[in-house]
Amino acid sequence: MPPRDASPPVTAALAAVATTGEVLDHPALHEGLLAPWERRRLDRIRVPGRRDDVVAARLLLRLCVARFTGLPPEDSGPDQFCEDCRRYGHGRPYLSRRPALGVSMSHADGLAAAAVGPGPLGVDVEPATRRPGPLPVLRRLLPGAELREAEAGPDPDAALLRLWVRGEARFKAGGRPGLRLLEWTDPDRAAVAAVAGTGPVTVIACGDPASAPPR
């Protein structure tokens, strides 16, 4: 089971990790919740499995936002804006109705993750069997001391994967100093996940009754 804060404060962020199948089978989640611009982007994805993963990540984010804010799922979707090209429809997600909240989502090979909470936030998920690389690329992207420690450990492949997931979560949260990090392995879903943010995190399961969005 994923880790849970025993008595999280009201301001604790929410995060969820699920298989794509779990999300697509959720009775309150369906593609009709997606905005027209999201569906247009999906039309450009030609690999069915990847399309399902993208749909699952966007729906799982809606579940988390609805649970956190009390908004209905149809009003819990993100907007996106790219700082580089100054265009909407891609780039870092945000909530126009709740600008003080951070949101993030991730998907990878049959897995989806999402998070919502106060301030900057980043989430990442990878299959536990994946091995990042090659090393020359990792050396350019990851902290040298942490990379050397991971390489020297008893299971360098698994350690490098955890390091990669943590780095991606920090990057999505803006990479600013002082970010708190929660990282865990979900054996039921064969996933490694991490959330970076400014405060504590409560991890909910997609199928838990408590995680159902308001009706």
PDB file of C-alpha atoms in Angstrom:
ATOM      1  CA  MET A   1       0.000   0.000   0.000  1.00  0.00           C
ATOM      2  CA  PRO A   2       1.219   3.568  -0.648  1.00  0.00           C
ATOM      3  CA  PRO A   3       2.301   5.650   2.331  1.00  0.00           C
ATOM      4  CA  ARG A   4      -0.269   7.841   4.063  1.00  0.00           C
ATOM      5  CA  ASP A   5       0.141  10.656   6.528  1.00  0.00           C
ATOM      6  CA  ALA A   6      -1.514   9.531   9.766  1.00  0.00           C
ATOM      7  CA  SER A   7      -3.247  12.865  10.435  1.00  0.00           C
ATOM      8  CA  PRO A   8      -2.621  15.171   7.486  1.00  0.00           C
ATOM      9  CA  PRO A   9      -3.458  18.841   7.913  1.00  0.00           C
ATOM     10  CA  VAL A  10      -6.067  20.442   5.726  1.00  0.00           C
ATOM     11  CA  THR A  11      -3.335  21.935   3.578  1.00  0.00           C
ATOM     12  CA  ALA A  12      -1.720  18.583   2.748  1.00  0.00           C
ATOM     13  CA  ALA A  13      -1.520  17.919  -0.973  1.00  0.00           C
ATOM     14  CA  LEU A  14      -3.326  14.921  -2.465  1.00  0.00           C
ATOM     15  CA  ALA A  15      -1.665  12.479  -4.840  1.00  0.00           C
ATOM     16  CA  ALA A  16      -2.755   9.247  -6.495  1.00  0.00           C
ATOM     17  CA  VAL A  17      -1.081   6.503  -8.505  1.00  0.00           C
ATOM     18  CA  ALA A  18      -3.135   3.997 -10.479  1.00  0.00           C
ATOM     19  CA  THR A  19      -2.942   1.695 -13.429  1.00  0.00           C
ATOM     20  CA  THR A  20      -4.478   3.054 -16.604  1.00  0.00           C
ATOM     21  CA  GLY A  21      -7.102   0.322 -16.392  1.00  0.00           C
ATOM     22  CA  GLU A  22      -8.112   1.324 -12.866  1.00  0.00           C
ATOM     23  CA  VAL A  23      -8.709   4.900 -13.963  1.00  0.00           C
ATOM     24  CA  LEU A  24     -10.594   4.035 -17.142  1.00  0.00           C
ATOM     25  CA  ASP A  25     -12.814   1.634 -15.164  1.00  0.00           C
ATOM     26  CA  HIS A  26     -13.627   4.239 -12.473  1.00  0.00           C
ATOM     27  CA  PRO A  27     -17.417   4.816 -12.552  1.00  0.00           C
ATOM     28  CA  ALA A  28     -17.136   8.598 -12.145  1.00  0.00           C
ATOM     29  CA  LEU A  29     -14.431   9.138 -14.770  1.00  0.00           C
ATOM     30  CA  HIS A  30     -14.891   9.148 -18.548  1.00  0.00           C
ATOM     31  CA  GLU A  31     -13.564  10.904 -21.647  1.00  0.00           C
ATOM     32  CA  GLY A  32     -16.591  13.181 -21.759  1.00  0.00           C
ATOM     33  CA  LEU A  33     -15.002  15.122 -18.883  1.00  0.00           C
ATOM     34  CA  LEU A  34     -12.118  16.207 -21.105  1.00  0.00           C
ATOM     35  CA  ALA A  35     -12.112  19.655 -22.671  1.00  0.00           C
ATOM     36  CA  PRO A  36     -12.335  20.013 -26.469  1.00  0.00           C
ATOM     37  CA  TRP A  37      -8.685  21.076 -26.695  1.00  0.00           C
ATOM     38  CA  GLU A  38      -7.656  17.942 -24.766  1.00  0.00           C
ATOM     39  CA  ARG A  39      -9.637  15.715 -27.126  1.00  0.00           C
ATOM     40  CA  ARG A  40      -8.034  17.409 -30.137  1.00  0.00           C
ATOM     41  CA  ARG A  41      -4.606  16.597 -28.714  1.00  0.00           C
ATOM     42  CA  LEU A  42      -5.673  12.987 -28.161  1.00  0.00           C
ATOM     43  CA  ASP A  43      -6.663  12.724 -31.823  1.00  0.00           C
ATOM     44  CA  ARG A  44      -2.986  13.155 -32.741  1.00  0.00           C
ATOM     45  CA  ILE A  45      -1.862  10.145 -30.666  1.00  0.00           C
ATOM     46  CA  ARG A  46      -1.718   7.097 -32.949  1.00  0.00           C
ATOM     47  CA  VAL A  47      -0.643   4.454 -30.398  1.00  0.00           C
ATOM     48  CA  PRO A  48      -3.765   3.231 -28.530  1.00  0.00           C
ATOM     49  CA  GLY A  49      -1.934   2.314 -25.330  1.00  0.00           C
ATOM     50  CA  ARG A  50      -0.245   5.695 -25.095  1.00  0.00           C
ATOM     51  CA  ARG A  51      -3.554   7.431 -25.762  1.00  0.00           C
ATOM     52  CA  ASP A  52      -5.149   5.490 -22.904  1.00  0.00           C
ATOM     53  CA  ASP A  53      -2.291   6.485 -20.581  1.00  0.00           C
ATOM     54  CA  VAL A  54      -2.737  10.181 -21.416  1.00  0.00           C
ATOM     55  CA  VAL A  55      -6.511   9.959 -20.870  1.00  0.00           C
ATOM     56  CA  ALA A  56      -5.963   8.179 -17.545  1.00  0.00           C
ATOM     57  CA  ALA A  57      -3.529  10.814 -16.258  1.00  0.00           C
ATOM     58  CA  ARG A  58      -5.918  13.650 -17.124  1.00  0.00           C
ATOM     59  CA  LEU A  59      -8.899  11.896 -15.559  1.00  0.00           C
ATOM     60  CA  LEU A  60      -6.946  10.954 -12.441  1.00  0.00           C
ATOM     61  CA  LEU A  61      -5.979  14.597 -12.018  1.00  0.00           C
ATOM     62  CA  ARG A  62      -9.653  15.539 -12.142  1.00  0.00           C
ATOM     63  CA  LEU A  63     -10.397  12.995  -9.425  1.00  0.00           C
ATOM     64  CA  CYS A  64      -7.688  14.455  -7.199  1.00  0.00           C
ATOM     65  CA  VAL A  65      -8.788  18.056  -7.822  1.00  0.00           C
ATOM     66  CA  ALA A  66     -12.431  17.224  -7.168  1.00  0.00           C
ATOM     67  CA  ARG A  67     -11.522  15.442  -3.937  1.00  0.00           C
ATOM     68  CA  PHE A  68      -9.284  18.321  -2.812  1.00  0.00           C
ATOM     69  CA  THR A  69     -11.488  21.288  -3.751  1.00  0.00           C
ATOM     70  CA  GLY A  70     -15.040  19.964  -3.666  1.00  0.00           C
ATOM     71  CA  LEU A  71     -15.538  20.988  -7.287  1.00  0.00           C
ATOM     72  CA  PRO A  72     -17.409  18.518  -9.516  1.00  0.00           C
ATOM     73  CA  PRO A  73     -15.191  16.484 -11.867  1.00  0.00           C
ATOM     74  CA  GLU A  74     -16.420  18.391 -14.908  1.00  0.00           C
ATOM     75  CA  ASP A  75     -15.048  21.614 -13.372  1.00  0.00           C
ATOM     76  CA  SER A  76     -11.792  20.091 -12.131  1.00  0.00           C
ATOM     77  CA  GLY A  77      -9.761  19.968 -15.317  1.00  0.00           C
ATOM     78  CA  PRO A  78      -6.489  21.840 -15.832  1.00  0.00           C
ATOM     79  CA  ASP A  79      -5.516  24.513 -18.289  1.00  0.00           C
ATOM     80  CA  GLN A  80      -2.038  24.488 -19.813  1.00  0.00           C
ATOM     81  CA  PHE A  81       0.279  27.254 -20.968  1.00  0.00           C
ATOM     82  CA  CYS A  82       3.743  27.027 -22.483  1.00  0.00           C
ATOM     83  CA  GLU A  83       6.132  29.721 -21.279  1.00  0.00           C
ATOM     84  CA  ASP A  84       8.490  29.098 -24.215  1.00  0.00           C
ATOM     85  CA  CYS A  85       6.102  29.554 -27.138  1.00  0.00           C
ATOM     86  CA  ARG A  86       3.497  31.606 -25.211  1.00  0.00           C
ATOM     87  CA  ARG A  87       0.658  29.363 -26.334  1.00  0.00           C
ATOM     88  CA  TYR A  88      -2.119  27.575 -24.511  1.00  0.00           C
ATOM     89  CA  GLY A  89      -2.912  23.870 -24.796  1.00  0.00           C
ATOM     90  CA  HIS A  90       0.439  22.461 -23.651  1.00  0.00           C
ATOM     91  CA  GLY A  91       3.083  23.212 -21.061  1.00  0.00           C
ATOM     92  CA  ARG A  92       2.761  23.214 -17.288  1.00  0.00           C
ATOM     93  CA  PRO A  93      -0.803  22.529 -16.089  1.00  0.00           C
ATOM     94  CA  TYR A  94      -2.600  24.898 -13.735  1.00  0.00           C
ATOM     95  CA  LEU A  95      -6.078  25.536 -12.330  1.00  0.00           C
ATOM     96  CA  SER A  96      -7.538  28.823 -13.524  1.00  0.00           C
ATOM     97  CA  ARG A  97     -10.298  28.536 -10.885  1.00  0.00           C
ATOM     98  CA  ARG A  98      -7.817  27.888  -8.073  1.00  0.00           C
ATOM     99  CA  PRO A  99      -4.616  29.808  -8.933  1.00  0.00           C
ATOM    100  CA  ALA A 100      -3.075  29.234  -5.483  1.00  0.00           C
ATOM    101  CA  LEU A 101      -3.042  25.470  -6.047  1.00  0.00           C
ATOM    102  CA  GLY A 102      -0.434  23.506  -7.927  1.00  0.00           C
ATOM    103  CA  VAL A 103      -1.299  20.486 -10.071  1.00  0.00           C
ATOM    104  CA  SER A 104       0.790  17.883 -11.832  1.00  0.00           C
ATOM    105  CA  MET A 105       0.270  14.634 -13.714  1.00  0.00           C
ATOM    106  CA  SER A 106       2.361  11.832 -15.168  1.00  0.00           C
ATOM    107  CA  HIS A 107       1.885   8.678 -17.227  1.00  0.00           C
ATOM    108  CA  ALA A 108       4.117   5.812 -18.307  1.00  0.00           C
ATOM    109  CA  ASP A 109       3.403   2.418 -19.865  1.00  0.00           C
ATOM    110  CA  GLY A 110       0.068   1.559 -18.254  1.00  0.00           C
ATOM    111  CA  LEU A 111       0.457   3.824 -15.214  1.00  0.00           C
ATOM    112  CA  ALA A 112      -0.907   7.246 -14.285  1.00  0.00           C
ATOM    113  CA  ALA A 113      -0.208   9.647 -11.436  1.00  0.00           C
ATOM    114  CA  ALA A 114      -1.647  12.999 -10.399  1.00  0.00           C
ATOM    115  CA  ALA A 115      -1.271  15.493  -7.560  1.00  0.00           C
ATOM    116  CA  VAL A 116      -2.904  18.704  -6.340  1.00  0.00           C
ATOM    117  CA  GLY A 117      -2.027  20.946  -3.415  1.00  0.00           C
ATOM    118  CA  PRO A 118      -0.886  24.352  -2.236  1.00  0.00           C
ATOM    119  CA  GLY A 119       1.990  25.974  -4.073  1.00  0.00           C
ATOM    120  CA  PRO A 120       4.360  24.433  -6.636  1.00  0.00           C
ATOM    121  CA  LEU A 121       3.857  20.710  -7.131  1.00  0.00           C
ATOM    122  CA  GLY A 122       5.339  17.948  -9.266  1.00  0.00           C
ATOM    123  CA  VAL A 123       4.582  14.231  -9.605  1.00  0.00           C
ATOM    124  CA  ASP A 124       6.243  11.469 -11.585  1.00  0.00           C
ATOM    125  CA  VAL A 125       5.667   7.730 -12.006  1.00  0.00           C
ATOM    126  CA  GLU A 126       7.587   4.994 -13.792  1.00  0.00           C
ATOM    127  CA  PRO A 127       7.257   1.193 -14.013  1.00  0.00           C
ATOM    128  CA  ALA A 128       9.453  -0.418 -11.374  1.00  0.00           C
ATOM    129  CA  THR A 129      11.009  -2.607 -14.086  1.00  0.00           C
ATOM    130  CA  ARG A 130      12.223   0.378 -16.138  1.00  0.00           C
ATOM    131  CA  ARG A 131      15.905   1.220 -16.078  1.00  0.00           C
ATOM    132  CA  PRO A 132      16.849   4.807 -16.954  1.00  0.00           C
ATOM    133  CA  GLY A 133      19.842   5.513 -19.101  1.00  0.00           C
ATOM    134  CA  PRO A 134      22.213   5.764 -20.765  1.00  0.00           C
ATOM    135  CA  LEU A 135      24.559   6.920 -18.054  1.00  0.00           C
ATOM    136  CA  PRO A 136      26.052   9.829 -20.052  1.00  0.00           C
ATOM    137  CA  VAL A 137      22.562  11.328 -20.264  1.00  0.00           C
ATOM    138  CA  LEU A 138      21.896  10.748 -16.570  1.00  0.00           C
ATOM    139  CA  ARG A 139      25.187  12.423 -15.689  1.00  0.00           C
ATOM    140  CA  ARG A 140      24.040  15.567 -17.496  1.00  0.00           C
ATOM    141  CA  LEU A 141      20.628  15.640 -15.822  1.00  0.00           C
ATOM    142  CA  LEU A 142      21.076  14.334 -12.269  1.00  0.00           C
ATOM    143  CA  PRO A 143      23.147  15.593  -9.318  1.00  0.00           C
ATOM    144  CA  GLY A 144      26.610  14.113  -9.481  1.00  0.00           C
ATOM    145  CA  ALA A 145      26.905  13.120  -5.813  1.00  0.00           C
ATOM    146  CA  GLU A 146      23.494  11.398  -5.788  1.00  0.00           C
ATOM    147  CA  LEU A 147      24.265   9.666  -9.068  1.00  0.00           C
ATOM    148  CA  ARG A 148      27.551   8.295  -7.762  1.00  0.00           C
ATOM    149  CA  GLU A 149      25.861   7.087  -4.584  1.00  0.00           C
ATOM    150  CA  ALA A 150      23.171   5.301  -6.611  1.00  0.00           C
ATOM    151  CA  GLU A 151      25.761   3.665  -8.872  1.00  0.00           C
ATOM    152  CA  ALA A 152      27.721   2.423  -5.855  1.00  0.00           C
ATOM    153  CA  GLY A 153      24.737   0.815  -4.104  1.00  0.00           C
ATOM    154  CA  PRO A 154      23.767  -2.866  -4.055  1.00  0.00           C
ATOM    155  CA  ASP A 155      21.067  -2.383  -6.747  1.00  0.00           C
ATOM    156  CA  PRO A 156      22.216   0.515  -8.923  1.00  0.00           C
ATOM    157  CA  ASP A 157      19.480   0.109 -11.558  1.00  0.00           C
ATOM    158  CA  ALA A 158      16.663   0.449  -9.018  1.00  0.00           C
ATOM    159  CA  ALA A 159      18.459   3.288  -7.235  1.00  0.00           C
ATOM    160  CA  LEU A 160      18.959   5.169 -10.508  1.00  0.00           C
ATOM    161  CA  LEU A 161      15.278   4.782 -11.341  1.00  0.00           C
ATOM    162  CA  ARG A 162      14.267   6.228  -7.967  1.00  0.00           C
ATOM    163  CA  LEU A 163      16.723   9.064  -8.476  1.00  0.00           C
ATOM    164  CA  TRP A 164      15.265   9.772 -11.906  1.00  0.00           C
ATOM    165  CA  VAL A 165      11.680   9.829 -10.616  1.00  0.00           C
ATOM    166  CA  ARG A 166      12.620  12.179  -7.784  1.00  0.00           C
ATOM    167  CA  GLY A 167      14.427  14.450 -10.234  1.00  0.00           C
ATOM    168  CA  GLU A 168      11.424  14.582 -12.572  1.00  0.00           C
ATOM    169  CA  ALA A 169       9.084  15.440  -9.695  1.00  0.00           C
ATOM    170  CA  ARG A 170      11.382  18.258  -8.557  1.00  0.00           C
ATOM    171  CA  PHE A 171      11.679  19.576 -12.121  1.00  0.00           C
ATOM    172  CA  LYS A 172       7.887  19.651 -12.579  1.00  0.00           C
ATOM    173  CA  ALA A 173       7.574  21.549  -9.295  1.00  0.00           C
ATOM    174  CA  GLY A 174       9.932  24.221 -10.611  1.00  0.00           C
ATOM    175  CA  GLY A 175      13.130  22.902  -9.054  1.00  0.00           C
ATOM    176  CA  ARG A 176      13.182  25.611  -6.416  1.00  0.00           C
ATOM    177  CA  PRO A 177      15.068  25.135  -3.115  1.00  0.00           C
ATOM    178  CA  GLY A 178      13.214  23.854  -0.083  1.00  0.00           C
ATOM    179  CA  LEU A 179      10.864  21.454  -1.850  1.00  0.00           C
ATOM    180  CA  ARG A 180       9.738  18.487   0.238  1.00  0.00           C
ATOM    181  CA  LEU A 181       9.858  15.080  -1.429  1.00  0.00           C
ATOM    182  CA  LEU A 182       7.773  11.943  -0.938  1.00  0.00           C
ATOM    183  CA  GLU A 183       8.958   8.902  -2.895  1.00  0.00           C
ATOM    184  CA  TRP A 184       7.619   5.361  -2.699  1.00  0.00           C
ATOM    185  CA  THR A 185       7.304   2.029  -4.478  1.00  0.00           C
ATOM    186  CA  ASP A 186       3.808   0.670  -5.136  1.00  0.00           C
ATOM    187  CA  PRO A 187       4.247  -3.124  -5.356  1.00  0.00           C
ATOM    188  CA  ASP A 188       0.600  -3.742  -6.308  1.00  0.00           C
ATOM    189  CA  ARG A 189       1.069  -1.662  -9.468  1.00  0.00           C
ATOM    190  CA  ALA A 190       4.787  -2.316  -9.977  1.00  0.00           C
ATOM    191  CA  ALA A 191       5.346   1.442  -9.900  1.00  0.00           C
ATOM    192  CA  VAL A 192       7.859   3.893  -8.497  1.00  0.00           C
ATOM    193  CA  ALA A 193       6.460   7.368  -7.797  1.00  0.00           C
ATOM    194  CA  ALA A 194       7.488  10.669  -6.257  1.00  0.00           C
ATOM    195  CA  VAL A 195       5.791  13.941  -5.349  1.00  0.00           C
ATOM    196  CA  ALA A 196       7.677  17.202  -4.802  1.00  0.00           C
ATOM    197  CA  GLY A 197       5.977  20.160  -3.158  1.00  0.00           C
ATOM    198  CA  THR A 198       6.016  22.675  -0.363  1.00  0.00           C
ATOM    199  CA  GLY A 199       4.201  20.626   2.287  1.00  0.00           C
ATOM    200  CA  PRO A 200       3.014  17.171   3.343  1.00  0.00           C
ATOM    201  CA  VAL A 201       1.289  14.790   0.933  1.00  0.00           C
ATOM    202  CA  THR A 202      -1.549  12.327   1.418  1.00  0.00           C
ATOM    203  CA  VAL A 203      -1.633   9.486  -1.112  1.00  0.00           C
ATOM    204  CA  ILE A 204      -5.097   8.203  -2.023  1.00  0.00           C
ATOM    205  CA  ALA A 205      -6.013   5.116  -4.036  1.00  0.00           C
ATOM    206  CA  CYS A 206      -8.094   5.524  -7.159  1.00  0.00           C
ATOM    207  CA  GLY A 207     -10.659   2.962  -6.028  1.00  0.00           C
ATOM    208  CA  ASP A 208     -11.009   4.020  -2.390  1.00  0.00           C
ATOM    209  CA  PRO A 209     -14.540   5.215  -1.493  1.00  0.00           C
ATOM    210  CA  ALA A 210     -12.928   8.177   0.262  1.00  0.00           C
ATOM    211  CA  SER A 211     -11.304   9.215  -2.998  1.00  0.00           C
ATOM    212  CA  ALA A 212     -14.574   9.459  -4.911  1.00  0.00           C
ATOM    213  CA  PRO A 213     -15.269  12.978  -6.216  1.00  0.00           C
ATOM    214  CA  PRO A 214     -18.334  14.860  -4.977  1.00  0.00           C
ATOM    215  CA  ARG A 215     -21.569  14.295  -6.868  1.00  0.00           C
TER     216      ARG A 215
END
